[in-house]
Amino acid sequence: MRRPIRTTSTIACIALLVAGCSGDMSDLRNYVERVKQRPGEKVPPIPEFEPYQSFNYAPEKLRDPFQAQAGFAQPDEPEGESTSDLKPDTDRRREPLEAFSLDGLDMVGTINRGGQQWALIRDPSGTVHQVVEGNYMGQNYGRITNITGSKVTLVEVIPDGQDGWMEREAAISMSDE
């Protein structure tokens, strides 16, 4: 008994849908005609490009950039030789914070233990390390020289560009977190 009612209602819904689709479409046709009657917009002209100007490079008329220029002071020491005896201690055991660049380390606090100031340094993995003056951190052999309540100061040993080494001061400040 239920099946004939369901079939009858389905047929009635389909009949209504078909009847709705076959209605008067004169308003749609009128709208399309009005849109077609509108004047077209003017298309802007294609921009004019300036012709490419080629450049003829004549190196024989120019000075060699790798030769010293006359009139400039020459270095007192021969190139490639460093005057500094400074070099990093590569024989010592590396400390955990030397695996990270200074940009990736954050100072998150300090501890005063036994009259000695310790800094709390967070590495990129989130681990917090305790360091004291004399410890090393950073990838440039940075040795901690001073710890205050807001900053850790260190001295890095970096190449000087002449097969030698030089010292550079760096610091990590307390993060705002």
mmCIF file of C-alpha atoms in Angstrom:
data_model
loop_
_atom_site.group_PDB
_atom_site.id
_atom_site.type_symbol
_atom_site.label_atom_id
_atom_site.label_comp_id
_atom_site.label_asym_id
_atom_site.label_seq_id
_atom_site.Cartn_x
_atom_site.Cartn_y
_atom_site.Cartn_z
ATOM 1 C CA MET A 1 0.000 0.000 0.000
ATOM 2 C CA ARG A 2 2.812 2.403 0.773
ATOM 3 C CA ARG A 3 4.571 1.744 -2.474
ATOM 4 C CA PRO A 4 1.783 3.129 -4.727
ATOM 5 C CA ILE A 5 1.589 6.322 -2.649
ATOM 6 C CA ARG A 6 5.342 6.824 -2.879
ATOM 7 C CA THR A 7 5.298 6.200 -6.628
ATOM 8 C CA THR A 8 2.384 8.559 -7.119
ATOM 9 C CA SER A 9 4.058 11.349 -5.116
ATOM 10 C CA THR A 10 7.315 10.910 -7.065
ATOM 11 C CA ILE A 11 5.481 11.177 -10.397
ATOM 12 C CA ALA A 12 3.644 14.302 -9.156
ATOM 13 C CA CYS A 13 6.957 15.996 -8.148
ATOM 14 C CA ILE A 14 8.493 15.243 -11.530
ATOM 15 C CA ALA A 15 5.433 16.613 -13.325
ATOM 16 C CA LEU A 16 5.617 19.865 -11.305
ATOM 17 C CA LEU A 17 9.317 20.291 -12.086
ATOM 18 C CA VAL A 18 8.771 19.764 -15.796
ATOM 19 C CA ALA A 19 5.851 22.184 -15.771
ATOM 20 C CA GLY A 20 7.965 24.825 -14.003
ATOM 21 C CA CYS A 21 10.700 24.586 -16.632
ATOM 22 C CA SER A 22 8.389 25.068 -19.572
ATOM 23 C CA GLY A 23 7.069 28.451 -18.428
ATOM 24 C CA ASP A 24 7.191 31.819 -20.180
ATOM 25 C CA MET A 25 10.765 33.010 -20.820
ATOM 26 C CA SER A 26 9.955 36.329 -22.432
ATOM 27 C CA ASP A 27 11.450 38.346 -19.545
ATOM 28 C CA LEU A 28 14.777 36.519 -19.961
ATOM 29 C CA ARG A 29 14.753 37.126 -23.717
ATOM 30 C CA ASN A 30 14.020 40.856 -23.147
ATOM 31 C CA TYR A 31 16.940 41.179 -20.719
ATOM 32 C CA VAL A 32 19.345 39.510 -23.146
ATOM 33 C CA GLU A 33 18.232 41.880 -25.940
ATOM 34 C CA ARG A 34 18.747 44.944 -23.690
ATOM 35 C CA VAL A 35 22.285 43.792 -22.822
ATOM 36 C CA LYS A 36 23.069 43.270 -26.504
ATOM 37 C CA GLN A 37 21.857 46.810 -27.330
ATOM 38 C CA ARG A 38 24.336 48.481 -24.943
ATOM 39 C CA PRO A 39 27.229 50.238 -26.657
ATOM 40 C CA GLY A 40 30.576 48.450 -26.299
ATOM 41 C CA GLU A 41 33.416 49.988 -24.322
ATOM 42 C CA LYS A 42 36.428 51.353 -26.114
ATOM 43 C CA VAL A 43 39.475 49.085 -25.820
ATOM 44 C CA PRO A 44 42.658 50.991 -24.897
ATOM 45 C CA PRO A 45 45.377 50.858 -27.540
ATOM 46 C CA ILE A 46 48.357 48.541 -27.120
ATOM 47 C CA PRO A 47 51.226 50.444 -25.441
ATOM 48 C CA GLU A 48 54.231 51.318 -27.574
ATOM 49 C CA PHE A 49 57.512 49.787 -26.402
ATOM 50 C CA GLU A 50 60.849 51.448 -26.939
ATOM 51 C CA PRO A 51 63.180 49.382 -29.082
ATOM 52 C CA TYR A 52 65.909 47.482 -27.228
ATOM 53 C CA GLN A 53 69.250 49.302 -27.174
ATOM 54 C CA SER A 54 72.104 46.828 -27.325
ATOM 55 C CA PHE A 55 75.390 47.457 -25.520
ATOM 56 C CA ASN A 56 78.714 46.501 -26.998
ATOM 57 C CA TYR A 57 81.151 45.623 -24.219
ATOM 58 C CA ALA A 58 84.744 46.400 -25.176
ATOM 59 C CA PRO A 59 86.930 45.167 -22.286
ATOM 60 C CA GLU A 60 90.180 46.179 -23.970
ATOM 61 C CA LYS A 61 89.316 49.848 -23.327
ATOM 62 C CA LEU A 62 88.621 49.319 -19.599
ATOM 63 C CA ARG A 63 90.982 48.638 -16.695
ATOM 64 C CA ASP A 64 91.283 45.126 -15.287
ATOM 65 C CA PRO A 65 89.206 45.037 -12.065
ATOM 66 C CA PHE A 66 91.596 42.463 -10.587
ATOM 67 C CA GLN A 67 94.716 44.629 -10.887
ATOM 68 C CA ALA A 68 95.617 47.263 -8.291
ATOM 69 C CA GLN A 69 94.773 50.752 -9.425
ATOM 70 C CA ALA A 70 97.564 53.336 -9.525
ATOM 71 C CA GLY A 71 97.350 55.962 -6.798
ATOM 72 C CA PHE A 72 95.825 53.690 -4.163
ATOM 73 C CA ALA A 73 97.791 52.565 -1.104
ATOM 74 C CA GLN A 74 98.978 48.978 -1.236
ATOM 75 C CA PRO A 75 98.744 46.713 1.821
ATOM 76 C CA ASP A 76 101.892 46.606 3.975
ATOM 77 C CA GLU A 77 101.766 42.831 4.384
ATOM 78 C CA PRO A 78 101.668 40.287 1.584
ATOM 79 C CA GLU A 79 98.222 38.987 0.706
ATOM 80 C CA GLY A 80 97.215 35.634 2.118
ATOM 81 C CA GLU A 81 99.329 35.929 5.266
ATOM 82 C CA SER A 82 97.729 36.700 8.601
ATOM 83 C CA THR A 83 99.569 38.619 11.311
ATOM 84 C CA SER A 84 97.435 37.188 14.118
ATOM 85 C CA ASP A 85 98.373 34.101 16.139
ATOM 86 C CA LEU A 86 94.749 33.788 17.297
ATOM 87 C CA LYS A 87 92.967 30.559 16.416
ATOM 88 C CA PRO A 88 90.082 28.560 17.874
ATOM 89 C CA ASP A 89 90.794 25.633 20.173
ATOM 90 C CA THR A 90 89.672 22.746 17.970
ATOM 91 C CA ASP A 91 91.028 20.097 20.373
ATOM 92 C CA ARG A 92 88.561 20.824 23.166
ATOM 93 C CA ARG A 93 85.268 18.959 23.512
ATOM 94 C CA ARG A 94 82.403 20.851 21.850
ATOM 95 C CA GLU A 95 79.536 21.960 24.104
ATOM 96 C CA PRO A 96 75.842 21.302 23.272
ATOM 97 C CA LEU A 97 74.967 24.931 22.443
ATOM 98 C CA GLU A 98 77.744 25.102 19.828
ATOM 99 C CA ALA A 99 75.511 23.077 17.495
ATOM 100 C CA PHE A 100 73.217 26.103 17.035
ATOM 101 C CA SER A 101 73.688 29.549 15.520
ATOM 102 C CA LEU A 102 73.269 32.468 17.920
ATOM 103 C CA ASP A 103 70.143 33.554 16.022
ATOM 104 C CA GLY A 104 68.428 30.320 17.069
ATOM 105 C CA LEU A 105 69.206 30.695 20.781
ATOM 106 C CA ASP A 106 67.096 32.690 23.262
ATOM 107 C CA MET A 107 68.003 33.895 26.733
ATOM 108 C CA VAL A 108 65.002 33.127 28.958
ATOM 109 C CA GLY A 109 66.320 33.942 32.421
ATOM 110 C CA THR A 110 69.136 33.895 34.972
ATOM 111 C CA ILE A 111 69.902 32.045 38.196
ATOM 112 C CA ASN A 112 72.241 33.205 40.944
ATOM 113 C CA ARG A 113 73.691 30.092 42.550
ATOM 114 C CA GLY A 114 76.515 30.249 45.083
ATOM 115 C CA GLY A 115 77.304 33.860 44.169
ATOM 116 C CA GLN A 116 77.740 32.944 40.509
ATOM 117 C CA GLN A 117 75.414 34.200 37.766
ATOM 118 C CA TRP A 118 74.042 31.467 35.436
ATOM 119 C CA ALA A 119 72.070 32.195 32.251
ATOM 120 C CA LEU A 120 69.199 30.066 30.992
ATOM 121 C CA ILE A 121 69.419 29.600 27.213
ATOM 122 C CA ARG A 122 66.673 27.925 25.139
ATOM 123 C CA ASP A 123 67.746 26.135 21.951
ATOM 124 C CA PRO A 124 65.513 25.772 18.836
ATOM 125 C CA SER A 125 64.173 22.407 20.048
ATOM 126 C CA GLY A 126 62.876 24.061 23.250
ATOM 127 C CA THR A 127 65.450 22.591 25.631
ATOM 128 C CA VAL A 128 66.709 25.062 28.271
ATOM 129 C CA HIS A 129 70.445 24.939 29.081
ATOM 130 C CA GLN A 130 72.300 26.508 32.030
ATOM 131 C CA VAL A 131 75.513 28.327 31.082
ATOM 132 C CA VAL A 132 78.130 30.246 33.023
ATOM 133 C CA GLU A 133 81.035 32.520 32.044
ATOM 134 C CA GLY A 134 83.627 30.465 30.177
ATOM 135 C CA ASN A 135 81.098 28.136 28.504
ATOM 136 C CA TYR A 136 80.885 28.102 24.710
ATOM 137 C CA MET A 137 77.873 28.551 22.424
ATOM 138 C CA GLY A 138 77.157 29.395 18.799
ATOM 139 C CA GLN A 139 78.819 28.030 15.697
ATOM 140 C CA ASN A 140 81.740 30.497 15.729
ATOM 141 C CA TYR A 141 83.593 29.261 18.831
ATOM 142 C CA GLY A 142 81.783 31.835 21.014
ATOM 143 C CA ARG A 143 83.067 31.930 24.618
ATOM 144 C CA ILE A 144 80.807 33.569 27.209
ATOM 145 C CA THR A 145 82.565 36.544 28.826
ATOM 146 C CA ASN A 146 79.792 38.204 30.854
ATOM 147 C CA ILE A 147 76.272 37.422 32.102
ATOM 148 C CA THR A 148 73.901 40.127 33.344
ATOM 149 C CA GLY A 149 70.219 39.963 34.185
ATOM 150 C CA SER A 150 69.260 40.850 30.618
ATOM 151 C CA LYS A 151 72.157 39.836 28.370
ATOM 152 C CA VAL A 152 74.846 37.226 27.721
ATOM 153 C CA THR A 153 77.989 38.666 26.115
ATOM 154 C CA LEU A 154 80.448 36.451 24.282
ATOM 155 C CA VAL A 155 83.502 36.668 22.056
ATOM 156 C CA GLU A 156 83.459 34.692 18.828
ATOM 157 C CA VAL A 157 86.531 33.636 16.864
ATOM 158 C CA ILE A 158 85.847 34.057 13.138
ATOM 159 C CA PRO A 159 87.985 33.854 9.971
ATOM 160 C CA ASP A 160 89.586 37.184 9.027
ATOM 161 C CA GLY A 161 89.637 36.486 5.277
ATOM 162 C CA GLN A 162 93.439 36.192 5.127
ATOM 163 C CA ASP A 163 93.868 32.620 6.338
ATOM 164 C CA GLY A 164 93.774 33.823 9.944
ATOM 165 C CA TRP A 165 91.294 34.468 12.743
ATOM 166 C CA MET A 166 89.922 37.482 14.564
ATOM 167 C CA GLU A 167 87.666 38.089 17.557
ATOM 168 C CA ARG A 168 84.179 39.532 17.311
ATOM 169 C CA GLU A 169 81.934 40.482 20.208
ATOM 170 C CA ALA A 170 78.355 39.180 20.175
ATOM 171 C CA ALA A 171 75.453 39.061 22.593
ATOM 172 C CA ILE A 172 72.123 37.371 23.248
ATOM 173 C CA SER A 173 69.517 39.506 24.994
ATOM 174 C CA MET A 174 66.605 38.423 27.148
ATOM 175 C CA SER A 175 63.648 37.434 24.957
ATOM 176 C CA ASP A 176 60.316 39.242 25.386
ATOM 177 C CA GLU A 177 58.308 36.050 25.929
#
